[in-house]
Structures are given as structure tokens and as C-alpha cells.
PDB file of C-alpha atoms in Angstrom:
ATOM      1  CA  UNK A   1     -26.219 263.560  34.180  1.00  0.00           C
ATOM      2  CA  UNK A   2     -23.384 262.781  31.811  1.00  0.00           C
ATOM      3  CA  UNK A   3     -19.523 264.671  31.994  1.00  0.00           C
ATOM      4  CA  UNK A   4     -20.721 266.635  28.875  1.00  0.00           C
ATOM      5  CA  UNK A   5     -23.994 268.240  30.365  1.00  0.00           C
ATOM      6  CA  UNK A   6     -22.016 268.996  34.001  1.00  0.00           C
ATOM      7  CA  UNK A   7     -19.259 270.916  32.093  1.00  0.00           C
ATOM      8  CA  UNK A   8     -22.421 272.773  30.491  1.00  0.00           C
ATOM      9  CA  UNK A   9     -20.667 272.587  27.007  1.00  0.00           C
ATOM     10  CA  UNK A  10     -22.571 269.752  24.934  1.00  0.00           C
ATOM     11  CA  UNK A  11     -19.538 269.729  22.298  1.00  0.00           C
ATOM     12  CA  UNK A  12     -17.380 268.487  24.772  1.00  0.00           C
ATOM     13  CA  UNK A  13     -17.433 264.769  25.857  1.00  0.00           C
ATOM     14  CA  UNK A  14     -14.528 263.112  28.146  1.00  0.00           C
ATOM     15  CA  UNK A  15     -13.741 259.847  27.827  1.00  0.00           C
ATOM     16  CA  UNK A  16     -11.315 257.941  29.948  1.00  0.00           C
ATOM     17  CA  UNK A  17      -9.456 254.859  29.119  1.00  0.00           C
ATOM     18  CA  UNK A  18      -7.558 252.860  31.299  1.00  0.00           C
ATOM     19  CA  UNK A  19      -4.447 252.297  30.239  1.00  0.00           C
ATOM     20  CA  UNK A  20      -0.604 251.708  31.114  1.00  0.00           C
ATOM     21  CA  UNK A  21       2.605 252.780  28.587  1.00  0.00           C
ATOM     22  CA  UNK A  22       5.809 251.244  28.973  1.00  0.00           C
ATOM     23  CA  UNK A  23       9.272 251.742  27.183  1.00  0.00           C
ATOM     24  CA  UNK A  24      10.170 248.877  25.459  1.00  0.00           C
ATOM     25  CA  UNK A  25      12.887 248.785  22.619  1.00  0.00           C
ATOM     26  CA  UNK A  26      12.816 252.385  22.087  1.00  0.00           C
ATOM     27  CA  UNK A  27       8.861 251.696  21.552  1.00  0.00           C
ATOM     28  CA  UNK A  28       6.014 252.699  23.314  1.00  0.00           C
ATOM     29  CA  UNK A  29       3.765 249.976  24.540  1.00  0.00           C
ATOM     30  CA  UNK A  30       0.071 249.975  25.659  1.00  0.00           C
ATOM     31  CA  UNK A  31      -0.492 247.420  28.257  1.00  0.00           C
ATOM     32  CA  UNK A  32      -3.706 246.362  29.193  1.00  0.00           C
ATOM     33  CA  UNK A  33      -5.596 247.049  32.711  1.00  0.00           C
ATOM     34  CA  UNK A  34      -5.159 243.840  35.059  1.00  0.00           C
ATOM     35  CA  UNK A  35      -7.977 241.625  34.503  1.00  0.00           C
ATOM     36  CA  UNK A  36      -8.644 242.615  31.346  1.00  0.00           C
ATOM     37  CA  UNK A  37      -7.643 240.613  28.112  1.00  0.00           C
ATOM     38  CA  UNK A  38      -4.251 241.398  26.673  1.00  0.00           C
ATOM     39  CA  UNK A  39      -4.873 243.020  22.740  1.00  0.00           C
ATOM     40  CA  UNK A  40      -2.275 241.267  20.621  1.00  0.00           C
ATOM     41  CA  UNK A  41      -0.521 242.928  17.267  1.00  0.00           C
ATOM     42  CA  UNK A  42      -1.343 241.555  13.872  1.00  0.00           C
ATOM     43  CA  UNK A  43       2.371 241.629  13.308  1.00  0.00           C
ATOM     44  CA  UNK A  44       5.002 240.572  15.194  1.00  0.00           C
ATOM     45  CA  UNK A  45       7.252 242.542  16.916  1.00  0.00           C
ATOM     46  CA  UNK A  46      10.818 241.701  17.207  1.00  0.00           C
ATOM     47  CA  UNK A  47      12.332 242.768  20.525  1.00  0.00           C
ATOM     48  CA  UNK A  48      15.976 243.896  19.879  1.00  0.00           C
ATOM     49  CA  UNK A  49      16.582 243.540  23.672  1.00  0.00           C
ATOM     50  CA  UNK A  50      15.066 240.369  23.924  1.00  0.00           C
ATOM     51  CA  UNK A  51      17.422 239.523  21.054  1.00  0.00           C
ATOM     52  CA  UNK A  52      20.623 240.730  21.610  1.00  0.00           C
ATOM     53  CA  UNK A  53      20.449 239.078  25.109  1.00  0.00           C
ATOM     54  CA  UNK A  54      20.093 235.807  24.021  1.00  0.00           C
ATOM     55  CA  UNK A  55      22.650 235.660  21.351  1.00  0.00           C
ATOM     56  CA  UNK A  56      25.334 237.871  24.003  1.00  0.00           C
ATOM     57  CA  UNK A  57      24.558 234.401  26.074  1.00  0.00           C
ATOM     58  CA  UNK A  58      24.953 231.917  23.145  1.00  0.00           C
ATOM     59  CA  UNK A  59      28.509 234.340  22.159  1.00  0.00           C
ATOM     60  CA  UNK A  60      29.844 234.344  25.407  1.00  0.00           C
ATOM     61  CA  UNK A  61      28.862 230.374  25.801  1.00  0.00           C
ATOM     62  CA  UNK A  62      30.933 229.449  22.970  1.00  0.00           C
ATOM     63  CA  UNK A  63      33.793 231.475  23.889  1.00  0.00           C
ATOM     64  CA  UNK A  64      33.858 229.838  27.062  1.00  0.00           C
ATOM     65  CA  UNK A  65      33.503 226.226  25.269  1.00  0.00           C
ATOM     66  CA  UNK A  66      36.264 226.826  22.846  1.00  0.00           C
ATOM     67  CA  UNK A  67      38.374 228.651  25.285  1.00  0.00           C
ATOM     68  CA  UNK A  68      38.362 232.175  24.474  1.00  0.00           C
ATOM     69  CA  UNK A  69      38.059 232.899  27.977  1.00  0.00           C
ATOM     70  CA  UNK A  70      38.493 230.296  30.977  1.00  0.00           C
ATOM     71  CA  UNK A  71      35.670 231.967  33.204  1.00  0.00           C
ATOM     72  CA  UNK A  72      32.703 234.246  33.408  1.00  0.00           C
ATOM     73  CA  UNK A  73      34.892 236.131  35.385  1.00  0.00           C
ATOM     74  CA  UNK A  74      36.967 236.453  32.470  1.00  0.00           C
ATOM     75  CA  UNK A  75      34.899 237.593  29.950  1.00  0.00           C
ATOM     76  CA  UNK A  76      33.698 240.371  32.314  1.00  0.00           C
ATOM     77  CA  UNK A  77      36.278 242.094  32.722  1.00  0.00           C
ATOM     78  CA  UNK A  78      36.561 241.874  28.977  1.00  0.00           C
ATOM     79  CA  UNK A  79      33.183 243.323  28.394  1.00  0.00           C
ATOM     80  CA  UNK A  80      33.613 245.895  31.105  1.00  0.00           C
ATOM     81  CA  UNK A  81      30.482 244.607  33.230  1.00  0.00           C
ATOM     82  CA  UNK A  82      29.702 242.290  36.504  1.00  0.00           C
ATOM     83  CA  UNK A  83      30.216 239.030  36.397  1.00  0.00           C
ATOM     84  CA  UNK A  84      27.093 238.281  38.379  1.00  0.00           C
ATOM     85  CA  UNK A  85      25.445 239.797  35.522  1.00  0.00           C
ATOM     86  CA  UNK A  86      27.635 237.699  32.823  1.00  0.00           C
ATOM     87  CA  UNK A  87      26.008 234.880  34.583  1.00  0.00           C
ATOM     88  CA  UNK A  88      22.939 235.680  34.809  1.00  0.00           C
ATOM     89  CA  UNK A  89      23.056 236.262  31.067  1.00  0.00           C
ATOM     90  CA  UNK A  90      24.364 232.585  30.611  1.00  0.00           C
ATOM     91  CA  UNK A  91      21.572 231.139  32.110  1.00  0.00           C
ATOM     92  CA  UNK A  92      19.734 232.496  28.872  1.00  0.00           C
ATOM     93  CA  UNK A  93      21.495 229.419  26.887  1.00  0.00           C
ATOM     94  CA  UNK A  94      19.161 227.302  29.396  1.00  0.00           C
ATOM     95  CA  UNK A  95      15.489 228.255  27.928  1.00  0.00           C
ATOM     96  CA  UNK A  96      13.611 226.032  25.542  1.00  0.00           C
ATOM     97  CA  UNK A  97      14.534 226.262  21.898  1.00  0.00           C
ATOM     98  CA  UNK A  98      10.722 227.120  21.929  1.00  0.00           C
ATOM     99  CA  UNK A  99      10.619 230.192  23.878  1.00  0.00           C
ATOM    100  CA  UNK A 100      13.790 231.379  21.691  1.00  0.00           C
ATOM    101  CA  UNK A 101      12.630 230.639  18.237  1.00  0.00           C
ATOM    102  CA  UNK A 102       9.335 232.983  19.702  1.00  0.00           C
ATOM    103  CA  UNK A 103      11.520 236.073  20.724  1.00  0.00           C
ATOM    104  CA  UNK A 104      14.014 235.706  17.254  1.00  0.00           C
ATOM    105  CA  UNK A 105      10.393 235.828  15.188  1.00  0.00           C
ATOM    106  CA  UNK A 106       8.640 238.521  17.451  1.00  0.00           C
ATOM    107  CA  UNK A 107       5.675 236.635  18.860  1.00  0.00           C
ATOM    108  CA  UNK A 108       6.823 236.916  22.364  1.00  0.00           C
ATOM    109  CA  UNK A 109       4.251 238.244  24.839  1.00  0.00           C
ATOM    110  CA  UNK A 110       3.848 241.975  24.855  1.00  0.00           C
ATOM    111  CA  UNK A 111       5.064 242.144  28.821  1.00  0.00           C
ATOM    112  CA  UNK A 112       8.079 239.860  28.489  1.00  0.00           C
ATOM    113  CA  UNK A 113      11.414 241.822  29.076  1.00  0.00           C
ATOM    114  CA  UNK A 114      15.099 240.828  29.668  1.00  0.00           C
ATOM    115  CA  UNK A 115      14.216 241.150  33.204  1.00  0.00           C
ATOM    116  CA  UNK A 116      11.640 238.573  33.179  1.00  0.00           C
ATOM    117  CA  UNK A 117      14.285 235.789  31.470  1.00  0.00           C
ATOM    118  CA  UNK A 118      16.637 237.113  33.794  1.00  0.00           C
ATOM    119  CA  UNK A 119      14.750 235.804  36.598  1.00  0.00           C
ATOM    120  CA  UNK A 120      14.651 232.190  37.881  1.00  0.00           C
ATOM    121  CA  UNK A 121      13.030 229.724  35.609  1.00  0.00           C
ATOM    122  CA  UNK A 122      12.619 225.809  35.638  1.00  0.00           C
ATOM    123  CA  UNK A 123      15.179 223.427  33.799  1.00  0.00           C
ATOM    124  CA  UNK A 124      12.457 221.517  32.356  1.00  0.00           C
ATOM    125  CA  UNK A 125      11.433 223.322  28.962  1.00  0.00           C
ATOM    126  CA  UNK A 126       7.485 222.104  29.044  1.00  0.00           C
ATOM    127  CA  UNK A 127       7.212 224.158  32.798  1.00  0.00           C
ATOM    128  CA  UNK A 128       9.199 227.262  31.304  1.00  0.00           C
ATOM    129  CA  UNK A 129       6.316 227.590  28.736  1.00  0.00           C
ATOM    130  CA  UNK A 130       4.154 227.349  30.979  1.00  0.00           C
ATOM    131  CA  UNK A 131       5.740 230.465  32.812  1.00  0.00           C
ATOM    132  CA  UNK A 132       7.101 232.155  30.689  1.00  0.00           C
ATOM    133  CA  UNK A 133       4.904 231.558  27.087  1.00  0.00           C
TER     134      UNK A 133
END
């Protein structure tokens, strides 16, 4: 017996999708169930997030080279945040000119965040690809 005959109203059907929304960007984004292939956009999406993290990292890297500020220490209390976090951000000057040419033109994968490149990641570029890509 189908959902529409057990209600007893045959103009009613209910359908239910699986489905996961997550805030990203400002955006709303549909994620996919686990095990289940990810749907891709026609278009790429730029994630301003994404973005502005890697070029705070490549800012605050050549402040640091040219001696704007001696430490990340220093530039933290400048900015008003942690210094772990300055760090952390620095390591973003690390990743494969691959994987940051794919964020600057928006063909990132849907589920990659800030937090994900803020995690550990391998210095060699083929095997951070391979985790991140």
C-alpha cells in the first residue's frame, strides 16, 4: 500500500529525499547522502572563505619576509587574533600551487572548508591531491 492510499487522500503523495544542508559562504549547500555520488555544479563556485584564507596567509608571509613584522606573534597582536591561529593560517602558503589555482577558480570540492586546509596535510604536493583534491 503506498503513503498516498494510507493517508486515504490520493492527491497527496510524500516523497522523501535524503539530504544534508550546510552553510557555506553565506550559501546554502546540498550535500549528498554518504555512499552516494557527490552531484557537481555546471559552474564553478568561488569560495570567498576558501579565498580570503589563502591570500591572509600569502599577506601575512610576505610581511614576515620583508620585515613588516619579526614574528607570527607579531602580526597577531596586530590583527587582534591568536597566534596559534596566525600559524595555522601560514601553513596555507604550504599547499600545491594546484590545489590553490582550484579554490581561486571555484572548482574546489563542494565539502572542502577552511577547516579542512586548516588541518594537517603532507609536504609533498602529489599526496595533498590526493587528500585533499
Amino acid at each position: 500500500m503506498s503513503d498516498a492510499e494510507a493517508s486515504g487522500n490520493a492527491s497527496t503523495i510524500t516523497i522523501d529525499v535524503p539530504l544534508t544542508l550546510r552553510k557555506r559562504g553565506g550559501r546554502k549547500l546540498i550535500v549528498a547522502p554518504l555512499g552516494q555520488e557527490q552531484w557537481a555544479s555546471a559552474r564553478p563556485r568561488v569560495d570567498n572563505t576558501l579565498v580570503k584564507s589563502i591570500a591572509r596567509a600569502y599577506r601575512w608571509q610576505q610581511m614576515l619576509k620583508h620585515g613588516a613584522y619579526a614574528s607570527a606573534e607579531d602580526i597577531a597582536k596586530a590583527e587582534k587574533i591568536s597566534a596559534s591561529y596566525v600559524n595555522r593560517l601560514l601553513q596555507l602558503t604550504l599547499l600545491s600551487p594546484a590545489i590553490v589555482e582550484m579554490v581561486l577558480d571555484g572548482h574546489q570540492p563542494a565539502t572542502m572548508t577552511t577547516a579542512d586546509l586548516l588541518q594537517p596535510f603532507p609536504a609533498q604536493w602529489h599526496a595533498q591531491c590526493a587528500l585533499l583534491c
